[in-house]
Amino acid sequence: MTWYEALFVLLAGTGAGTINAVVGSGTLLTFPALLAVGIPPVLANVSNSVGLAPGTAAGAIGYRRELAGQRGRMIRLVPASLLGGLVGGVLLLTLPDSAFHAVVPVLILLGCVLVAFQPWLSKWISVPTHTHSGAWWVMPSVFLTGVYGGYFGAAQGVLLMAILGLGLDANLQRMNGLKNVLATVVNTVAAILFIIVADVDWLAAALIAVGSTIGGFLGARYGRRLPPIALRALIVVIGVIAIVTLVF
């Protein structure tokens, strides 16, 4: 990798970390960047997952104020993300790349629609306010999103925000903080699995790790300042970009 290719990957990692902290879908920057510098797809996917894990952790730390009072939710939902991320990582190492290509754009589109119409949909869905875990379907949905996140991860945050927005009784910024924790768990367990059993391009992973960590703190600092309608709009826009990128 030349110095300018390394700089390109570093900047992509910074952008991805920023986007992941605010919305999710940072993979749409880093994965194509790794392909552009000549890294094969599966190796790029694995190295990308390893590199983005510190960035998602930085985003979660940056949103620590919004996590106050959500310990019960995290205790219930983190194991679902952990197991899902592990299953997704195993699927990445065992299934052909074409396995999820038809499903992924549909999932992201569904997530965008749910996020966009969440204020209206919530009025029609009964969410128990007396429990930290919310509606019964939140935990299995978080698990399935973890499977997807461990496998590829583009727009994982969009899907999580849709699930949390409909299934939990909390404001958008608090859900974003919880989303960052769950995404961190998924990315970390997948990264550990890949480090143990798969080949990793350590230079690429290190560049993305440095960039995404910087971006994670930047995204957390400025993302919490977005009003709910602006954050919702940003989630939908990035989700649509993800669909277009993956399809075309």
Coordinates of C-alpha atoms in Angstrom, one line a residue:
M1 CA 0.0 0.0 0.0
T2 CA 1.4 3.4 -1.0
W3 CA 1.4 6.4 1.3
Y4 CA -1.5 8.1 -0.5
E5 CA -3.5 4.8 -0.5
A6 CA -2.9 4.6 3.2
L7 CA -4.0 8.2 3.7
F8 CA -7.1 7.4 1.6
V9 CA -8.0 4.4 3.9
L10 CA -7.3 6.5 7.0
L11 CA -9.7 9.3 5.8
A12 CA -12.3 6.7 4.9
G13 CA -12.0 5.2 8.4
T14 CA -12.5 8.7 9.9
G15 CA -15.6 9.3 7.9
A16 CA -16.9 5.8 8.7
G17 CA -16.4 6.4 12.5
T18 CA -18.2 9.7 12.3
I19 CA -21.2 8.2 10.4
N20 CA -21.3 5.1 12.6
A21 CA -21.6 7.2 15.8
V22 CA -24.4 9.3 14.4
V23 CA -26.3 6.8 12.3
G24 CA -24.4 3.7 11.1
S25 CA -23.4 2.6 7.6
G26 CA -19.7 3.6 7.9
T27 CA -18.9 0.3 6.1
L28 CA -20.1 1.9 2.9
L29 CA -17.0 4.2 3.0
T30 CA -14.4 1.8 4.3
F31 CA -15.3 -1.4 2.4
P32 CA -15.1 0.2 -1.1
A33 CA -11.9 2.1 0.0
L34 CA -10.2 -1.3 0.8
L35 CA -11.4 -2.7 -2.5
A36 CA -10.1 0.4 -4.3
V37 CA -6.6 -0.2 -3.0
G38 CA -6.5 -3.8 -4.2
I39 CA -7.6 -5.8 -1.2
P40 CA -9.7 -8.9 -2.1
P41 CA -13.4 -8.7 -1.0
V42 CA -13.5 -11.3 1.8
L43 CA -10.1 -10.1 3.2
A44 CA -11.4 -6.5 3.0
N45 CA -14.6 -7.4 4.8
V46 CA -12.7 -9.1 7.6
S47 CA -10.1 -6.3 7.9
N48 CA -12.9 -3.7 7.8
S49 CA -14.7 -5.4 10.7
V50 CA -11.6 -5.5 12.8
G51 CA -10.7 -1.9 12.1
L52 CA -14.2 -0.4 12.8
A53 CA -14.6 -2.1 16.2
P54 CA -12.6 0.6 18.1
G55 CA -14.5 3.4 16.3
T56 CA -17.9 2.1 17.3
A57 CA -16.6 1.8 20.9
A58 CA -15.5 5.4 20.7
G59 CA -19.0 6.4 19.6
A60 CA -20.5 4.5 22.5
I61 CA -18.2 6.2 25.0
G62 CA -19.0 9.6 23.4
Y63 CA -22.7 8.9 24.0
R64 CA -22.2 7.9 27.7
R65 CA -24.5 10.6 29.0
E66 CA -27.4 9.3 26.9
L67 CA -26.8 5.9 28.3
A68 CA -27.6 7.0 31.9
G69 CA -30.5 4.9 33.2
Q70 CA -30.3 2.3 30.4
R71 CA -28.3 -0.3 32.3
G72 CA -31.3 -2.7 32.4
R73 CA -31.8 -2.4 28.6
M74 CA -28.2 -3.1 28.0
I75 CA -28.1 -6.1 30.3
R76 CA -31.0 -7.6 28.3
L77 CA -30.0 -6.6 24.8
V78 CA -26.2 -6.9 24.8
P79 CA -26.3 -10.8 24.9
A80 CA -28.6 -10.8 21.9
S81 CA -26.1 -8.6 19.9
L82 CA -23.2 -10.6 21.1
L83 CA -24.7 -13.9 20.0
G84 CA -25.9 -12.4 16.7
G85 CA -22.5 -11.0 15.9
L86 CA -20.8 -14.3 16.5
V87 CA -23.3 -16.1 14.3
G88 CA -22.9 -13.5 11.6
G89 CA -19.1 -13.8 11.7
V90 CA -19.3 -17.5 11.3
L91 CA -21.7 -17.1 8.3
L92 CA -19.2 -14.7 6.7
L93 CA -16.5 -17.3 6.9
T94 CA -18.7 -20.2 5.6
L95 CA -21.3 -18.8 3.1
P96 CA -20.8 -17.4 -0.4
D97 CA -20.9 -13.7 -0.8
S98 CA -24.1 -13.9 -2.8
A99 CA -26.1 -15.3 0.1
F100 CA -27.3 -12.0 1.6
H101 CA -27.1 -9.7 -1.5
A102 CA -30.8 -10.1 -2.4
V103 CA -32.0 -9.6 1.2
V104 CA -29.7 -6.8 2.4
P105 CA -31.2 -3.9 0.3
V106 CA -34.7 -5.0 1.4
L107 CA -33.8 -4.9 5.0
I108 CA -32.2 -1.5 4.8
L109 CA -35.3 -0.1 2.9
L110 CA -37.5 -1.5 5.6
G111 CA -35.4 0.1 8.2
C112 CA -35.6 3.5 6.5
V113 CA -39.4 3.3 6.2
L114 CA -39.7 2.3 9.9
V115 CA -37.4 5.2 11.0
A116 CA -39.2 7.7 8.8
F117 CA -42.6 6.8 10.1
Q118 CA -41.7 5.8 13.6
P119 CA -43.5 8.7 15.4
W120 CA -46.8 7.7 13.7
L121 CA -46.2 3.9 13.9
S122 CA -45.5 4.2 17.6
K123 CA -49.0 5.4 18.2
W124 CA -50.4 2.2 16.8
I125 CA -47.9 -0.2 18.6
S126 CA -48.3 -0.9 22.3
V127 CA -44.9 -0.6 23.9
P128 CA -44.7 -1.6 27.6
T129 CA -43.2 1.4 29.5
H130 CA -42.8 -0.6 32.7
T131 CA -39.9 -2.7 31.4
H132 CA -36.5 -1.8 30.2
S133 CA -36.5 -4.2 27.3
G134 CA -39.7 -2.8 25.7
A135 CA -41.8 -4.9 23.3
W136 CA -41.3 -8.6 23.2
W137 CA -39.9 -8.6 19.7
V138 CA -37.1 -6.2 20.4
M139 CA -34.6 -8.8 21.6
P140 CA -35.0 -11.3 18.7
S141 CA -34.9 -8.4 16.3
V142 CA -31.6 -7.2 17.9
F143 CA -30.2 -10.7 17.6
L144 CA -31.1 -10.9 13.8
T145 CA -29.6 -7.4 13.3
G146 CA -26.5 -8.7 15.1
V147 CA -26.3 -11.6 12.6
Y148 CA -26.4 -9.2 9.8
G149 CA -23.9 -6.9 11.4
G150 CA -21.4 -9.7 12.0
Y151 CA -21.8 -10.8 8.4
F152 CA -21.4 -7.4 6.6
G153 CA -22.8 -4.5 8.7
A154 CA -23.6 -1.8 6.2
A155 CA -26.6 0.2 7.7
Q156 CA -26.7 -2.0 10.8
G157 CA -27.3 1.3 12.7
V158 CA -30.3 2.1 10.5
L159 CA -31.9 -1.2 11.3
L160 CA -31.1 -0.9 15.0
M161 CA -32.6 2.6 15.2
A162 CA -35.8 1.3 13.5
I163 CA -36.1 -1.5 16.0
L164 CA -35.3 0.5 19.1
G165 CA -37.5 3.4 17.9
L166 CA -40.6 1.2 17.6
G167 CA -40.0 -1.2 20.4
L168 CA -38.7 1.1 23.2
D169 CA -40.0 4.1 25.1
A170 CA -37.1 6.5 24.8
N171 CA -36.1 9.6 22.8
L172 CA -34.0 9.4 19.6
Q173 CA -30.7 10.4 21.1
R174 CA -30.9 7.9 24.0
M175 CA -31.7 5.2 21.4
N176 CA -28.7 6.3 19.4
G177 CA -26.5 5.8 22.4
L178 CA -27.9 2.4 23.0
K179 CA -27.5 1.6 19.3
N180 CA -23.8 2.5 19.5
V181 CA -23.4 0.0 22.4
L182 CA -25.1 -2.8 20.6
A183 CA -23.1 -2.1 17.4
T184 CA -19.9 -2.1 19.4
V185 CA -20.7 -5.5 20.8
V186 CA -21.5 -6.9 17.4
N187 CA -18.3 -5.5 15.8
T188 CA -16.1 -6.5 18.6
V189 CA -17.2 -10.1 18.8
A190 CA -17.0 -10.5 15.0
A191 CA -13.5 -8.8 15.1
I192 CA -12.3 -11.2 17.8
L193 CA -13.5 -14.2 15.8
F194 CA -11.8 -13.0 12.6
I195 CA -8.5 -12.3 14.4
I196 CA -8.6 -15.9 15.8
V197 CA -9.6 -17.8 12.7
A198 CA -9.2 -15.6 9.6
D199 CA -6.6 -13.7 7.7
V200 CA -6.5 -10.0 8.5
D201 CA -4.7 -7.2 6.5
W202 CA -3.3 -5.6 9.7
L203 CA -2.1 -2.4 8.0
A204 CA -5.6 -1.7 6.6
A205 CA -7.2 -2.7 9.9
A206 CA -4.9 -0.4 11.8
L207 CA -5.5 2.6 9.5
I208 CA -9.3 2.1 9.8
A209 CA -9.0 1.7 13.6
V210 CA -7.2 5.0 14.0
G211 CA -9.5 6.8 11.7
S212 CA -12.7 5.4 13.0
T213 CA -11.7 6.1 16.6
I214 CA -11.2 9.8 15.8
G215 CA -14.4 9.8 13.8
G216 CA -16.3 8.1 16.6
F217 CA -15.5 10.8 19.1
L218 CA -16.3 13.5 16.5
G219 CA -19.6 11.9 15.6
A220 CA -20.6 11.6 19.2
R221 CA -19.7 15.2 19.9
Y222 CA -21.7 16.7 17.1
G223 CA -24.3 14.0 16.6
R224 CA -26.0 14.6 19.9
R225 CA -26.6 18.2 18.9
L226 CA -28.9 17.2 16.0
P227 CA -32.6 17.7 16.7
P228 CA -34.8 14.6 16.4
I229 CA -36.2 15.5 12.9
A230 CA -32.7 16.2 11.5
L231 CA -31.3 12.9 12.9
R232 CA -34.3 11.0 11.6
A233 CA -33.8 12.6 8.1
L234 CA -30.1 11.8 8.2
I235 CA -30.7 8.2 9.0
V236 CA -33.1 7.8 6.1
V237 CA -30.8 9.6 3.6
I238 CA -27.8 7.4 4.5
G239 CA -30.1 4.3 4.4
V240 CA -31.1 5.2 0.8
I241 CA -27.5 5.8 -0.2
A242 CA -26.7 2.4 1.3
I243 CA -29.4 0.8 -0.8
V244 CA -28.3 2.5 -4.0
T245 CA -24.7 1.6 -3.4
L246 CA -25.4 -2.1 -2.7
V247 CA -27.8 -2.5 -5.6
F248 CA -25.8 -0.7 -8.3

